[in-house]
Amino acid sequence: MGWLISGLGWTVAVSLCAWVVAFVIGALIGVGRTVNNRPISFLCTAYVELFRNVPLLVQLFVWYFAVPELVPEGLGQWMKRGMPMPEFTTTVIALGLYTASRVAEQVRAGIESIPKGLKSAARANGLSGTQMYRYILLPISFRLIVPPLTSEFLTVFKNSSLALTIGLLELTAQSQQIADYTYNSFEAFTAATVIYIFIALVVTGLMQIIETRTAIPGQSGKAA
Amino acid sequence: MSGFDFTVILESLPFLWEGLQLSFFLTFLAIIGGLGFGVLLALARLSGIRALSLVAATYVNLIRSVPLILVIFWFYFLVPLALGRPVGGFQSAVIAFVMFEAAYYSEIMRAGIKSVAKGQVQAAKSTGLGYWRTQRHIVLPQAFRNMIPVLVTQAIILFQDTSLVFVVSLRDFMTVSSIVARTEGRLVEMYLFAAAVYFVICFAGSLAVRRLQSKVAT
């Protein structure tokens, strides 16, 4: 039981940290894809395509095994020896950057779904590009994309289970360990399954509250 | 770090190719099985029979809230138990993927079936078609057409997901790359190569989806 709780702790910690990374970078990349600047939007598109088209497991291994060898030696040494909690940090980076590419797509879709007239109106009122994003486009699009972001957030929790491949003892790893040690596979997997469902219910519940709070009046949340 | 060593990749190409074939084969079986079972789940959810749609909905929501790795572990443990004899890892993995993907496919299909105009079903009924013939000849063909881009996207995701059989040491492309990486001590080359191969395949797939989308839209 203690193992499961510590596993749950790691799962939640990894997921939340990775979500913060994903949200910040995803928002930047998503905005980057919509701006009227060829090099920037090309770079952001390249980022999304690269991170979306390689399995998360491969990315995790590249970050964990390959990157420390590729960076300058001093930094590589530090990543292998000095870095606190290497498995945790690596998972947060890998999962965060991977999810960022998916968040970016949602952000882009949100911004592109805003009618052109609003952009023109903002321009006509003399707003600069930054102001237009800051006051018009982003507030609206973020409220529009809450539902898809909910499912991304749930996916982060599920994907955090991949961390077991590099030795982070999160929930799935713990349940497997219990199964190996006690031969009570059935109980161990059932417990882990129940906990994951519980997480899903809690997250869905919380996001529904956010959804109703942020829904734009007149745009029914269900339809979006 | 010593220079990039391509010879490791070249020498292990036959071995890697075997792994890639297994990845493709697993993807293929999972798509077929997932589609078949997914259609049934979607029809059950839309059937209008309370008990049936409740069971299907519970199943779909259950699978969708659990990580794929855990599902793989479950079936790895359950399938031999259910059959009463040990089976290969491959069979367990196929069953796990079919059961897992069916839940996702059924959601896609439910949306697709709903997108078929109601009048079509009514027209079919009034021409005297029964339930199965209506689904088979009227609803599903139209639904599939709308769903193709999404289904292909899901197939690409599925192909990426097959890399997770690594956790039960089934020799797919990912596992094989990792075996070579470890025995040869060439982690950087092998993992970057694996990433490149997956990228090329999946990127080609997503380009195909984009072309399909513009075709379906017209």
Coordinates of C-alpha atoms in Angstrom, one line a residue:
Chain A
M1 CA 0.0 0.0 0.0
G2 CA 2.8 2.4 0.9
W3 CA 4.4 1.6 -2.5
L4 CA 1.2 2.5 -4.3
I5 CA 0.9 5.8 -2.5
S6 CA 4.5 6.7 -3.3
G7 CA 3.9 5.7 -6.8
L8 CA 0.8 7.9 -7.0
G9 CA 2.9 10.7 -5.6
W10 CA 5.4 10.4 -8.4
T11 CA 2.7 10.1 -11.0
V12 CA 1.0 13.3 -9.9
A13 CA 4.3 15.2 -9.4
V14 CA 5.6 14.2 -12.9
S15 CA 2.3 15.0 -14.5
L16 CA 1.9 18.4 -12.9
C17 CA 5.4 19.5 -13.6
A18 CA 5.3 18.2 -17.2
W19 CA 1.9 20.0 -17.7
V20 CA 3.4 23.3 -16.6
V21 CA 6.3 22.9 -19.1
A22 CA 3.9 21.7 -21.8
F23 CA 1.4 24.6 -21.3
V24 CA 4.0 27.4 -21.3
I25 CA 6.0 26.0 -24.3
G26 CA 2.9 24.8 -26.1
A27 CA 1.3 28.3 -25.8
L28 CA 4.4 30.0 -27.2
I29 CA 4.8 27.5 -30.1
G30 CA 1.1 27.6 -30.9
V31 CA 1.1 31.4 -31.1
G32 CA 4.3 31.2 -33.1
R33 CA 2.6 29.1 -35.7
T34 CA 0.0 31.8 -36.3
V35 CA 2.2 34.9 -36.5
N36 CA 2.9 36.5 -39.8
N37 CA 6.6 35.8 -39.8
R38 CA 7.9 33.0 -42.0
P39 CA 11.0 31.9 -40.1
I40 CA 9.2 31.9 -36.7
S41 CA 6.1 30.0 -38.0
F42 CA 8.4 27.6 -39.9
L43 CA 10.4 26.8 -36.7
C44 CA 7.3 26.3 -34.7
T45 CA 5.8 24.0 -37.3
A46 CA 9.0 22.0 -37.4
Y47 CA 8.9 21.7 -33.7
V48 CA 5.4 20.4 -33.7
E49 CA 6.0 17.9 -36.5
L50 CA 9.2 16.6 -34.9
F51 CA 7.8 16.0 -31.5
R52 CA 4.5 14.7 -32.7
N53 CA 5.9 12.1 -35.1
V54 CA 8.3 10.4 -32.8
P55 CA 7.0 8.0 -30.1
L56 CA 7.2 9.4 -26.6
L57 CA 9.2 6.3 -25.5
V58 CA 11.9 7.0 -28.1
Q59 CA 12.0 10.6 -27.1
L60 CA 12.4 9.6 -23.5
F61 CA 15.3 7.4 -24.3
V62 CA 16.9 10.0 -26.4
W63 CA 16.7 12.5 -23.6
Y64 CA 17.9 10.0 -21.0
F65 CA 20.6 8.1 -22.9
A66 CA 21.7 10.2 -25.9
V67 CA 21.5 13.8 -24.9
P68 CA 24.0 13.7 -22.1
E69 CA 26.5 12.4 -24.6
L70 CA 25.8 15.0 -27.2
V71 CA 26.0 18.2 -25.1
P72 CA 29.4 19.6 -24.1
E73 CA 31.3 17.3 -21.8
G74 CA 31.0 19.3 -18.6
L75 CA 27.3 19.6 -18.9
G76 CA 27.0 15.9 -19.9
Q77 CA 28.9 14.8 -16.8
W78 CA 26.7 16.9 -14.7
M79 CA 23.6 15.5 -16.3
K80 CA 24.8 12.0 -15.6
R81 CA 26.1 12.5 -12.1
G82 CA 25.2 15.8 -10.5
M83 CA 21.7 16.4 -11.6
P84 CA 19.2 15.9 -8.8
M85 CA 16.7 13.1 -9.4
P86 CA 17.7 12.4 -13.0
E87 CA 14.8 10.1 -13.9
F88 CA 12.3 12.6 -12.6
T89 CA 13.8 15.6 -14.4
T90 CA 14.3 13.7 -17.6
T91 CA 10.7 12.5 -17.6
V92 CA 9.4 16.0 -16.9
I93 CA 11.4 17.4 -19.8
A94 CA 10.5 14.7 -22.3
L95 CA 6.9 14.5 -21.4
G96 CA 6.6 18.3 -21.2
L97 CA 8.1 18.9 -24.6
Y98 CA 6.1 16.1 -26.2
T99 CA 2.8 17.4 -24.7
A100 CA 3.8 20.9 -25.7
S101 CA 3.6 20.0 -29.3
R102 CA 0.0 18.8 -28.8
V103 CA -1.0 21.8 -26.7
A104 CA 0.5 24.0 -29.5
E105 CA -1.8 22.4 -32.0
Q106 CA -4.9 23.1 -29.8
V107 CA -3.7 26.7 -29.2
R108 CA -3.3 27.2 -32.9
A109 CA -6.7 25.8 -33.7
G110 CA -8.2 28.0 -31.0
I111 CA -6.6 31.1 -32.5
E112 CA -7.5 30.2 -36.0
S113 CA -11.1 29.6 -35.1
I114 CA -11.5 33.2 -34.1
P115 CA -13.3 35.1 -36.9
K116 CA -11.1 37.3 -39.0
G117 CA -13.3 40.3 -38.2
L118 CA -12.0 40.5 -34.7
K119 CA -8.4 40.7 -35.9
S120 CA -9.3 43.5 -38.4
A121 CA -11.2 45.3 -35.7
A122 CA -8.3 45.1 -33.3
R123 CA -6.0 46.5 -36.1
A124 CA -8.5 49.2 -36.9
N125 CA -8.5 50.3 -33.3
G126 CA -4.8 50.8 -33.4
L127 CA -3.7 47.8 -31.4
S128 CA -0.2 46.6 -32.1
G129 CA 0.4 42.9 -32.9
T130 CA 1.4 42.1 -29.3
Q131 CA -1.6 44.0 -27.9
M132 CA -3.9 42.2 -30.3
Y133 CA -2.7 38.8 -29.1
R134 CA -2.6 39.9 -25.4
Y135 CA -6.1 41.5 -25.3
I136 CA -8.1 39.9 -28.1
L137 CA -6.9 36.6 -29.5
L138 CA -5.4 34.8 -26.5
P139 CA -8.2 35.5 -24.0
I140 CA -10.8 34.2 -26.4
S141 CA -8.9 31.3 -27.8
F142 CA -7.9 30.0 -24.4
R143 CA -11.5 30.0 -23.3
L144 CA -12.5 28.1 -26.4
I145 CA -9.9 25.3 -26.0
V146 CA -10.5 24.4 -22.4
P147 CA -12.3 21.1 -23.4
P148 CA -9.6 19.7 -25.7
L149 CA -7.0 20.8 -23.1
T150 CA -8.8 18.7 -20.5
S151 CA -8.2 15.6 -22.5
E152 CA -4.6 16.5 -23.1
F153 CA -4.2 17.0 -19.4
L154 CA -5.6 13.5 -18.8
T155 CA -3.2 12.1 -21.4
V156 CA -0.3 13.5 -19.5
F157 CA -1.2 11.4 -16.5
K158 CA -1.5 8.3 -18.6
N159 CA 1.7 9.0 -20.5
S160 CA 3.6 9.6 -17.2
S161 CA 3.5 5.8 -16.9
L162 CA 6.2 5.6 -19.5
A163 CA 8.7 6.8 -16.9
L164 CA 8.9 3.3 -15.6
T165 CA 11.1 2.4 -18.6
I166 CA 13.9 4.6 -17.2
G167 CA 13.4 3.5 -13.7
L168 CA 11.1 6.0 -12.1
L169 CA 8.9 4.1 -9.7
E170 CA 5.6 5.7 -10.5
L171 CA 2.2 4.1 -10.1
T172 CA 2.3 1.6 -12.9
A173 CA 5.9 0.6 -12.0
Q174 CA 4.9 0.1 -8.4
S175 CA 2.0 -2.1 -9.2
Q176 CA 4.2 -4.2 -11.5
Q177 CA 6.8 -4.5 -8.7
I178 CA 4.1 -5.6 -6.2
A179 CA 2.9 -8.1 -8.8
D180 CA 6.5 -9.5 -9.1
Y181 CA 7.2 -9.6 -5.4
T182 CA 3.9 -11.0 -4.1
Y183 CA 2.5 -12.8 -7.1
N184 CA -0.7 -11.0 -6.4
S185 CA -0.8 -9.6 -9.9
F186 CA -4.6 -9.3 -10.0
E187 CA -4.8 -7.2 -6.8
A188 CA -1.9 -5.0 -7.7
F189 CA -3.1 -4.2 -11.2
T190 CA -6.7 -3.7 -10.0
A191 CA -5.4 -1.2 -7.4
A192 CA -3.5 0.7 -10.0
T193 CA -6.4 0.7 -12.4
V194 CA -8.7 2.0 -9.7
I195 CA -6.3 4.8 -8.8
Y196 CA -6.0 5.8 -12.5
I197 CA -9.7 6.0 -12.8
F198 CA -9.9 8.0 -9.7
I199 CA -7.4 10.5 -11.1
A200 CA -9.3 10.7 -14.3
L201 CA -12.6 11.4 -12.4
V202 CA -10.9 14.1 -10.2
V203 CA -9.3 15.8 -13.2
T204 CA -12.5 15.7 -15.3
G205 CA -14.4 17.1 -12.4
L206 CA -12.0 19.9 -11.8
M207 CA -11.8 20.8 -15.5
Q208 CA -15.6 20.8 -15.7
I209 CA -15.7 23.5 -13.0
I210 CA -13.1 25.5 -15.0
E211 CA -15.0 24.9 -18.1
T212 CA -18.3 26.3 -16.8
R213 CA -16.4 29.2 -15.3
T214 CA -14.6 30.1 -18.5
A215 CA -17.3 29.3 -21.0
I216 CA -18.0 32.2 -23.3
P217 CA -21.7 33.1 -22.9
G218 CA -23.6 32.3 -26.1
Q219 CA -21.0 29.7 -27.2
S220 CA -22.4 26.6 -25.6
G221 CA -19.5 24.6 -24.2
K222 CA -20.9 21.3 -25.4
A223 CA -20.7 22.3 -29.0
A224 CA -17.2 23.6 -28.9
Chain B
M1 CA 32.4 11.8 -27.3
S2 CA 33.9 9.7 -30.1
G3 CA 32.5 10.3 -33.6
F4 CA 29.2 9.1 -34.8
D5 CA 29.5 5.5 -35.7
F6 CA 27.2 4.6 -38.6
T7 CA 28.7 1.1 -39.0
V8 CA 26.8 -0.1 -35.9
I9 CA 23.5 0.8 -37.6
L10 CA 24.6 -0.8 -40.9
E11 CA 25.7 -4.0 -39.4
S12 CA 22.5 -4.4 -37.4
L13 CA 20.2 -3.5 -40.2
P14 CA 18.8 -7.0 -40.8
F15 CA 18.0 -7.4 -37.1
L16 CA 16.4 -3.9 -37.0
W17 CA 14.4 -4.8 -40.1
E18 CA 12.9 -7.8 -38.4
G19 CA 11.9 -5.6 -35.5
L20 CA 10.3 -3.1 -37.8
Q21 CA 8.3 -5.8 -39.5
L22 CA 7.0 -6.9 -36.2
S23 CA 6.0 -3.4 -35.4
F24 CA 4.1 -3.1 -38.7
F25 CA 2.5 -6.5 -38.3
L26 CA 1.3 -5.6 -34.8
T27 CA 0.0 -2.3 -36.0
F28 CA -1.8 -4.0 -38.8
L29 CA -3.5 -6.7 -36.6
A30 CA -4.4 -4.1 -34.0
I31 CA -6.1 -1.9 -36.7
I32 CA -8.1 -4.7 -38.1
G33 CA -9.2 -6.0 -34.7
G34 CA -9.6 -2.6 -33.2
L35 CA -11.9 -1.5 -36.1
G36 CA -14.0 -4.6 -35.9
F37 CA -14.5 -4.5 -32.2
G38 CA -14.7 -0.7 -32.3
V39 CA -17.7 -0.8 -34.7
L40 CA -19.5 -3.2 -32.4
L41 CA -18.9 -1.0 -29.4
A42 CA -20.0 2.1 -31.3
L43 CA -23.2 0.4 -32.5
A44 CA -23.8 -0.9 -29.0
R45 CA -23.5 2.6 -27.6
L46 CA -25.9 4.0 -30.2
S47 CA -28.3 1.0 -30.2
G48 CA -30.8 2.6 -27.9
I49 CA -30.9 -0.5 -25.7
R50 CA -30.0 0.9 -22.2
A51 CA -28.1 -2.1 -20.8
L52 CA -26.1 -2.6 -23.9
S53 CA -25.1 1.0 -24.3
L54 CA -24.2 1.2 -20.6
V55 CA -21.9 -1.7 -20.8
A56 CA -20.2 -0.4 -23.9
A57 CA -19.8 3.1 -22.4
T58 CA -18.4 1.7 -19.2
Y59 CA -15.8 -0.3 -21.2
V60 CA -14.8 2.6 -23.3
N61 CA -14.4 5.0 -20.5
L62 CA -12.6 2.5 -18.4
I63 CA -10.0 1.7 -21.0
R64 CA -9.6 5.4 -21.9
S65 CA -8.7 6.4 -18.4
V66 CA -6.0 3.8 -18.0
P67 CA -2.5 4.1 -19.4
L68 CA -1.7 1.7 -22.3
I69 CA 1.3 0.2 -20.4
L70 CA -1.0 -0.9 -17.6
V71 CA -3.4 -2.4 -20.2
I72 CA -0.4 -4.3 -21.7
F73 CA 0.5 -5.6 -18.2
W74 CA -3.1 -6.6 -17.6
F75 CA -3.4 -8.7 -20.7
Y76 CA 0.1 -10.1 -20.4
F77 CA -1.0 -11.5 -17.1
L78 CA -4.7 -12.3 -17.9
V79 CA -4.5 -13.9 -21.3
P80 CA -2.4 -16.9 -20.2
L81 CA -4.6 -17.2 -17.1
A82 CA -7.9 -17.1 -19.1
L83 CA -6.7 -19.6 -21.7
G84 CA -5.2 -21.8 -19.0
R85 CA -1.9 -22.2 -20.8
P86 CA 1.1 -20.0 -21.5
V87 CA 0.9 -18.1 -24.8
G88 CA 3.6 -16.0 -26.5
G89 CA 4.1 -12.4 -25.7
F90 CA 3.0 -11.5 -29.2
Q91 CA -0.5 -12.9 -28.8
S92 CA -1.0 -11.1 -25.5
A93 CA 0.2 -7.9 -27.0
V94 CA -2.1 -8.2 -30.0
I95 CA -5.1 -8.8 -27.8
A96 CA -4.1 -5.9 -25.5
F97 CA -3.7 -3.5 -28.5
V98 CA -7.0 -4.6 -30.0
M99 CA -8.9 -4.1 -26.8
F100 CA -7.2 -0.8 -26.1
E101 CA -7.6 0.6 -29.6
A102 CA -11.1 -0.5 -30.0
A103 CA -12.1 1.9 -27.2
Y104 CA -10.5 4.8 -29.2
Y105 CA -11.8 3.7 -32.5
S106 CA -15.3 3.3 -31.2
E107 CA -15.3 7.0 -30.1
I108 CA -14.2 8.1 -33.5
M109 CA -16.9 5.9 -35.1
R110 CA -19.6 7.0 -32.8
A111 CA -18.9 10.6 -34.0
G112 CA -18.8 9.4 -37.6
I113 CA -22.1 7.5 -37.3
K114 CA -23.8 10.4 -35.7
S115 CA -22.6 12.6 -38.6
V116 CA -24.8 10.7 -41.0
A117 CA -28.0 12.6 -41.5
K118 CA -31.0 11.2 -39.7
G119 CA -33.1 11.2 -42.9
Q120 CA -30.9 8.5 -44.3
V121 CA -31.8 6.1 -41.6
Q122 CA -35.5 6.9 -41.9
A123 CA -35.4 6.5 -45.6
A124 CA -33.7 3.1 -45.3
K125 CA -36.3 2.0 -42.8
S126 CA -39.2 3.1 -44.9
T127 CA -37.8 1.3 -47.9
G128 CA -38.0 -1.8 -45.7
L129 CA -34.4 -2.4 -44.7
G130 CA -33.8 -4.1 -41.4
Y131 CA -31.4 -2.8 -38.7
W132 CA -28.3 -4.6 -39.9
R133 CA -28.8 -3.9 -43.5
T134 CA -29.4 -0.3 -42.8
Q135 CA -26.1 -0.1 -40.9
R136 CA -24.2 -2.2 -43.4
H137 CA -25.4 -0.5 -46.6
I138 CA -26.5 3.0 -45.6
V139 CA -24.9 4.3 -42.4
L140 CA -21.5 2.7 -42.1
P141 CA -20.3 3.4 -45.7
Q142 CA -21.1 7.1 -45.3
A143 CA -19.7 7.2 -41.8
F144 CA -16.5 5.6 -42.8
R145 CA -16.0 8.1 -45.6
N146 CA -16.1 11.0 -43.1
M147 CA -13.9 9.2 -40.6
I148 CA -11.1 8.2 -42.9
P149 CA -8.6 11.0 -42.0
V150 CA -9.2 10.6 -38.3
L151 CA -8.9 6.9 -38.5
V152 CA -5.6 7.2 -40.3
T153 CA -4.3 9.6 -37.7
Q154 CA -5.3 7.1 -35.0
A155 CA -3.4 4.5 -37.0
I156 CA -0.3 6.6 -36.9
I157 CA -0.7 7.1 -33.1
L158 CA -1.2 3.3 -32.8
F159 CA 2.1 2.7 -34.7
Q160 CA 3.9 5.0 -32.2
D161 CA 2.2 3.2 -29.4
T162 CA 3.4 -0.2 -30.5
S163 CA 6.8 0.9 -29.2
L164 CA 5.4 0.4 -25.7
V165 CA 5.6 -3.4 -26.1
F166 CA 9.2 -2.6 -25.0
V167 CA 7.9 -3.0 -21.4
V168 CA 7.2 -6.7 -22.0
S169 CA 10.4 -7.2 -24.1
L170 CA 8.6 -8.1 -27.2
R171 CA 11.0 -7.7 -30.1
D172 CA 9.5 -4.8 -32.0
F173 CA 11.6 -2.1 -33.6
M174 CA 12.1 -0.2 -30.4
T175 CA 13.1 -3.2 -28.3
V176 CA 15.5 -4.3 -31.0
S177 CA 17.1 -0.9 -31.3
S178 CA 17.6 -0.9 -27.6
I179 CA 19.1 -4.4 -27.6
V180 CA 21.6 -3.3 -30.2
A181 CA 22.3 -0.1 -28.3
R182 CA 23.1 -1.9 -25.2
T183 CA 25.1 -4.8 -26.6
E184 CA 27.2 -2.5 -28.8
G185 CA 27.4 0.3 -26.2
R186 CA 26.2 2.7 -28.9
L187 CA 23.2 4.3 -27.2
V188 CA 23.4 7.7 -29.0
E189 CA 23.5 6.3 -32.5
M190 CA 20.8 3.7 -32.0
Y191 CA 18.2 5.9 -30.2
L192 CA 18.7 8.8 -32.6
F193 CA 18.4 6.3 -35.5
A194 CA 15.2 4.9 -34.0
A195 CA 13.8 8.4 -33.6
A196 CA 14.6 9.2 -37.2
V197 CA 13.0 6.0 -38.6
Y198 CA 9.8 6.6 -36.6
F199 CA 9.8 10.2 -37.6
V200 CA 10.0 9.5 -41.3
I201 CA 7.3 6.9 -41.2
C202 CA 4.9 8.9 -39.1
F203 CA 5.6 12.2 -40.9
A204 CA 4.9 10.5 -44.2
G205 CA 1.7 9.2 -42.7
S206 CA 0.5 12.6 -41.5
L207 CA 1.3 14.1 -44.9
A208 CA -1.0 11.4 -46.4
V209 CA -3.7 12.4 -43.9
R210 CA -3.5 16.0 -45.1
R211 CA -3.9 15.0 -48.7
L212 CA -6.9 12.8 -47.7
Q213 CA -8.5 15.6 -45.8
S214 CA -8.4 17.9 -48.8
K215 CA -9.8 15.1 -50.9
V216 CA -12.6 14.2 -48.6
A217 CA -13.5 17.9 -48.0
T218 CA -14.2 18.5 -51.7

